[in-house]
mmCIF file of C-alpha atoms and ligand atoms in Angstrom:
data_model
loop_
_atom_site.group_PDB
_atom_site.id
_atom_site.type_symbol
_atom_site.label_atom_id
_atom_site.label_comp_id
_atom_site.label_asym_id
_atom_site.label_seq_id
_atom_site.Cartn_x
_atom_site.Cartn_y
_atom_site.Cartn_z
ATOM 1 C CA MET A 688 -8.306 0.401 1.149
ATOM 2 C CA THR A 689 -11.939 -0.785 1.077
ATOM 3 C CA THR A 690 -12.736 -1.547 -2.251
ATOM 4 C CA PRO A 691 -10.228 -4.152 -3.906
ATOM 5 C CA LEU A 692 -7.925 -2.952 -6.485
ATOM 6 C CA THR A 693 -8.638 -4.703 -10.137
ATOM 7 C CA PRO A 694 -6.947 -3.752 -13.426
ATOM 8 C CA ASP A 695 -9.816 -1.631 -14.129
ATOM 9 C CA THR A 696 -9.223 0.723 -11.508
ATOM 10 C CA ILE A 697 -5.413 0.687 -10.816
ATOM 11 C CA VAL A 698 -4.404 3.291 -12.797
ATOM 12 C CA ALA A 699 -7.257 5.422 -11.434
ATOM 13 C CA PHE A 700 -6.111 4.945 -8.014
ATOM 14 C CA ILE A 701 -2.446 5.575 -8.714
ATOM 15 C CA ALA A 702 -3.419 9.126 -10.368
ATOM 16 C CA ASP A 703 -5.492 9.500 -7.180
ATOM 17 C CA ILE A 704 -2.335 9.132 -4.898
ATOM 18 C CA PHE A 705 -0.553 11.642 -7.379
ATOM 19 C CA ASN A 706 -2.963 14.130 -7.446
ATOM 20 C CA ARG A 707 -3.626 14.284 -3.583
ATOM 21 C CA ARG A 708 -0.070 13.062 -2.423
ATOM 22 C CA GLY A 709 2.305 14.146 -5.651
ATOM 23 C CA SER A 710 3.615 17.321 -3.676
ATOM 24 C CA ASP A 711 4.797 15.755 -1.208
ATOM 25 C CA SER A 712 8.448 16.669 -0.614
ATOM 26 C CA TYR A 713 11.307 14.129 -1.850
ATOM 27 C CA LEU A 714 13.042 13.251 1.455
ATOM 28 C CA GLY A 715 15.143 16.377 1.330
ATOM 29 C CA GLU A 716 15.759 16.513 -2.937
ATOM 30 C CA GLN A 717 14.556 19.737 -4.603
ATOM 31 C CA VAL A 718 11.795 18.230 -6.391
ATOM 32 C CA THR A 719 8.160 16.747 -5.158
ATOM 33 C CA MET A 720 7.614 13.333 -4.957
ATOM 34 C CA SER A 721 5.272 13.713 -8.169
ATOM 35 C CA GLU A 722 8.071 16.214 -10.234
ATOM 36 C CA HIS A 723 10.614 13.157 -9.773
ATOM 37 C CA MET A 724 8.902 10.248 -10.663
ATOM 38 C CA LEU A 725 7.069 12.319 -13.792
ATOM 39 C CA GLN A 726 10.956 13.686 -14.769
ATOM 40 C CA GLY A 727 12.026 10.264 -14.610
ATOM 41 C CA ALA A 728 9.421 9.047 -17.010
ATOM 42 C CA GLN A 729 9.792 12.132 -19.027
ATOM 43 C CA LEU A 730 13.046 10.871 -19.228
ATOM 44 C CA ALA A 731 12.523 6.888 -20.342
ATOM 45 C CA GLU A 732 10.157 8.218 -22.620
ATOM 46 C CA VAL A 733 12.074 11.006 -24.434
ATOM 47 C CA ALA A 734 14.632 7.752 -24.846
ATOM 48 C CA GLY A 735 12.220 5.993 -26.986
ATOM 49 C CA ALA A 736 12.568 3.452 -23.960
ATOM 50 C CA PRO A 737 9.636 0.263 -23.811
ATOM 51 C CA ASP A 738 6.267 1.396 -21.894
ATOM 52 C CA THR A 739 7.418 -1.097 -19.460
ATOM 53 C CA MET A 740 10.519 0.955 -18.767
ATOM 54 C CA VAL A 741 8.302 4.684 -18.683
ATOM 55 C CA ALA A 742 6.094 2.671 -16.397
ATOM 56 C CA GLY A 743 9.152 1.596 -13.975
ATOM 57 C CA ALA A 744 10.834 5.399 -13.852
ATOM 58 C CA LEU A 745 7.199 6.690 -13.032
ATOM 59 C CA LEU A 746 6.370 4.162 -10.609
ATOM 60 C CA HIS A 747 9.622 3.938 -9.083
ATOM 61 C CA ASP A 748 8.281 5.315 -5.913
ATOM 62 C CA ILE A 749 5.665 4.646 -5.280
ATOM 63 C CA GLY A 750 5.995 2.981 -2.204
ATOM 64 C CA HIS A 751 6.919 6.139 -0.594
ATOM 65 C CA TYR A 752 3.129 5.832 -0.459
ATOM 66 C CA THR A 753 1.593 2.634 0.549
ATOM 67 C CA ASN A 754 2.701 2.403 4.500
ATOM 68 C CA GLU A 755 2.425 6.382 4.650
ATOM 69 C CA PHE A 756 5.242 6.685 6.935
ATOM 70 C CA PRO A 757 6.367 10.143 8.026
ATOM 71 C CA GLU A 758 8.402 12.096 5.478
ATOM 72 C CA ASP A 759 11.211 12.734 8.232
ATOM 73 C CA ALA A 760 11.623 8.641 9.107
ATOM 74 C CA LEU A 761 15.248 8.314 7.097
ATOM 75 C CA GLU A 762 16.143 11.376 8.954
ATOM 76 C CA LYS A 763 15.528 9.013 11.904
ATOM 77 C CA GLY A 764 17.852 6.504 10.670
ATOM 78 C CA THR A 765 15.658 3.669 9.470
ATOM 79 C CA ASP A 766 15.195 2.204 6.690
ATOM 80 C CA THR A 767 11.442 1.867 5.515
ATOM 81 C CA LEU A 768 12.406 -0.766 2.028
ATOM 82 C CA HIS A 769 9.927 1.521 -0.177
ATOM 83 C CA GLU A 770 10.960 -0.500 -2.854
ATOM 84 C CA GLU A 771 9.919 -3.587 -1.753
ATOM 85 C CA ALA A 772 6.721 -1.661 -0.609
ATOM 86 C CA GLY A 773 5.951 -0.398 -3.953
ATOM 87 C CA ALA A 774 6.674 -3.349 -6.066
ATOM 88 C CA ALA A 775 4.261 -5.733 -3.707
ATOM 89 C CA VAL A 776 0.987 -3.303 -3.768
ATOM 90 C CA LEU A 777 1.862 -3.403 -8.221
ATOM 91 C CA ASP A 778 2.424 -6.963 -8.702
ATOM 92 C CA PRO A 779 -1.103 -8.036 -9.292
ATOM 93 C CA PHE A 780 -1.382 -5.593 -12.233
ATOM 94 C CA PHE A 781 2.395 -5.458 -13.908
ATOM 95 C CA PRO A 782 4.436 -7.471 -15.279
ATOM 96 C CA LYS A 783 7.740 -8.437 -13.606
ATOM 97 C CA SER A 784 9.636 -5.666 -16.492
ATOM 98 C CA VAL A 785 8.000 -3.048 -14.338
ATOM 99 C CA THR A 786 8.049 -4.013 -10.720
ATOM 100 C CA ASP A 787 11.253 -5.382 -11.096
ATOM 101 C CA CYS A 788 12.487 -1.788 -11.718
ATOM 102 C CA ILE A 789 10.488 -0.728 -8.792
ATOM 103 C CA ARG A 790 11.955 -3.869 -6.475
ATOM 104 C CA TRP A 791 15.735 -3.621 -7.722
ATOM 105 C CA HIS A 792 15.645 0.409 -7.644
ATOM 106 C CA VAL A 793 17.600 0.668 -4.272
ATOM 107 C CA ALA A 794 19.894 -2.585 -5.308
ATOM 108 C CA ALA A 795 20.505 -1.044 -8.625
ATOM 109 C CA LYS A 796 22.458 2.193 -6.643
ATOM 110 C CA ARG A 797 24.209 -0.409 -4.248
ATOM 111 C CA TYR A 798 25.298 -2.361 -7.472
ATOM 112 C CA LEU A 799 26.053 0.810 -9.488
ATOM 113 C CA CYS A 800 28.070 2.511 -6.926
ATOM 114 C CA ALA A 801 30.324 -0.796 -6.382
ATOM 115 C CA THR A 802 30.729 -1.217 -9.729
ATOM 116 C CA ASP A 803 31.092 2.438 -11.830
ATOM 117 C CA PRO A 804 33.479 4.299 -9.957
ATOM 118 C CA GLY A 805 31.612 7.561 -11.497
ATOM 119 C CA TYR A 806 28.257 6.734 -10.456
ATOM 120 C CA PHE A 807 28.590 7.659 -6.775
ATOM 121 C CA ALA A 808 29.940 11.034 -7.282
ATOM 122 C CA ARG A 809 26.591 11.737 -9.272
ATOM 123 C CA LEU A 810 24.054 10.989 -6.435
ATOM 124 C CA SER A 811 22.442 13.891 -4.349
ATOM 125 C CA THR A 812 23.245 14.253 -1.244
ATOM 126 C CA ALA A 813 20.297 13.095 -0.181
ATOM 127 C CA SER A 814 20.914 9.541 -2.132
ATOM 128 C CA VAL A 815 24.454 9.583 -0.548
ATOM 129 C CA HIS A 816 22.640 9.801 2.956
ATOM 130 C CA THR A 817 19.898 6.745 2.193
ATOM 131 C CA LEU A 818 22.978 5.114 0.774
ATOM 132 C CA ALA A 819 24.789 4.119 3.896
ATOM 133 C CA LEU A 820 21.119 3.037 5.642
ATOM 134 C CA GLN A 821 20.449 0.745 2.655
ATOM 135 C CA GLY A 822 23.774 -1.456 3.101
ATOM 136 C CA GLY A 823 26.221 1.070 1.027
ATOM 137 C CA PRO A 824 27.820 -0.448 -2.160
ATOM 138 C CA MET A 825 27.107 -4.073 -2.734
ATOM 139 C CA ASP A 826 30.503 -6.344 -1.802
ATOM 140 C CA ALA A 827 31.597 -8.881 -4.773
ATOM 141 C CA ALA A 828 29.322 -11.521 -4.037
ATOM 142 C CA GLU A 829 26.189 -9.224 -3.684
ATOM 143 C CA VAL A 830 27.704 -7.771 -7.191
ATOM 144 C CA ALA A 831 28.186 -11.406 -8.601
ATOM 145 C CA GLU A 832 24.969 -12.173 -7.933
ATOM 146 C CA PHE A 833 22.820 -9.040 -8.908
ATOM 147 C CA ALA A 834 24.740 -8.728 -12.345
ATOM 148 C CA GLY A 835 22.835 -12.080 -13.068
ATOM 149 C CA HIS A 836 19.208 -10.412 -12.944
ATOM 150 C CA PRO A 837 17.274 -11.180 -15.942
ATOM 151 C CA ASN A 838 16.315 -7.768 -16.086
ATOM 152 C CA LEU A 839 19.016 -6.105 -15.296
ATOM 153 C CA ASP A 840 19.742 -3.323 -17.771
ATOM 154 C CA ALA A 841 16.315 -1.913 -17.620
ATOM 155 C CA ILE A 842 16.459 -2.169 -14.004
ATOM 156 C CA LEU A 843 19.872 0.069 -13.782
ATOM 157 C CA GLN A 844 18.351 2.400 -16.575
ATOM 158 C CA VAL A 845 16.098 3.163 -14.703
ATOM 159 C CA ARG A 846 17.917 4.205 -11.853
ATOM 160 C CA ILE A 847 19.873 6.133 -13.366
ATOM 161 C CA TRP A 848 16.622 8.029 -14.655
ATOM 162 C CA ASP A 849 16.057 8.135 -10.805
ATOM 163 C CA ASP A 850 19.026 9.821 -10.292
ATOM 164 C CA GLU A 851 18.488 12.660 -13.316
ATOM 165 C CA GLY A 852 15.172 12.886 -12.292
ATOM 166 C CA LYS A 853 15.565 15.336 -9.532
ATOM 167 C CA VAL A 854 15.577 18.706 -11.292
ATOM 168 C CA LYS A 855 14.160 21.992 -9.705
ATOM 169 C CA ASN A 856 11.907 24.047 -12.135
ATOM 170 C CA MET A 857 12.030 20.942 -14.943
ATOM 171 C CA PRO A 858 8.921 20.740 -17.182
ATOM 172 C CA THR A 859 7.310 17.734 -17.339
ATOM 173 C CA PRO A 860 3.788 16.340 -18.769
ATOM 174 C CA PRO A 861 1.694 15.837 -16.086
ATOM 175 C CA PHE A 862 0.587 12.218 -14.644
ATOM 176 C CA GLU A 863 -2.559 12.204 -17.121
ATOM 177 C CA HIS A 864 -0.182 12.117 -19.959
ATOM 178 C CA TYR A 865 1.151 8.773 -18.718
ATOM 179 C CA ALA A 866 -2.189 7.021 -17.915
ATOM 180 C CA PRO A 867 -2.563 5.581 -21.402
ATOM 181 C CA LEU A 868 0.380 3.879 -21.239
ATOM 182 C CA LEU A 869 0.191 2.471 -17.783
ATOM 183 C CA GLN A 870 -3.170 1.045 -18.970
ATOM 184 C CA ARG A 871 -1.945 -0.417 -22.295
ATOM 185 C CA VAL A 872 0.714 -2.378 -20.218
ATOM 186 C CA VAL A 873 -1.925 -3.417 -17.248
ATOM 187 C CA ASP A 874 -3.778 -4.606 -19.917
ATOM 188 C CA ALA A 875 -1.182 -6.892 -21.683
ATOM 189 C CA HIS A 876 -0.182 -8.386 -18.389
ATOM 190 C CA SER A 877 -4.104 -9.217 -17.281
ATOM 191 C CA GLY A 878 -4.952 -10.204 -20.532
ATOM 192 C CA ALA A 879 -1.285 -12.597 -20.359
ATOM 193 C CA ARG A 880 -2.625 -14.339 -17.399
ATOM 194 C CA THR A 881 -6.191 -14.890 -18.336
HETATM 195 FE FE1 FE B 1910 13.243 7.865 -6.535
#
């Protein structure tokens, strides 16, 4: 990246990623990356979620693009920590209510596997495979610590939309539909900091 990103350019930058790379396959799922993230955003929007949660659902997997790792990387048994990478690139522009949903979406899966008996059964095959690489269900100490997260409810709900947003041929609005919402969240955050 040559030009530094600003609150005025970050949404166009993300739109460009969606447009150029959105048709990438999503690690063994039946949907492309952009279909997956747009489905999550639509589920959040239809549920009447606040802008920050729609943004979190839309951007939760953006970390798959930050380091451009090959799409078979997880098949080889490595965990590329896309959740931390994605949150880190967006931290300067989005509030924690958004980036926490990104940073902790894998932890949320591990938490829900440990605390919700029906949750594991709803995971996709690919998500079960990555669960083992991600450390498996949380142990009791990890659950106790994660349960105290200030944004726990939003993080868990975005995770559930993540899991539900893997439906083949589900129509969604295009990325552009969400661009004004993202800009509102970015503007509110940059205004809050100045
Ligand atoms: Fe996802």
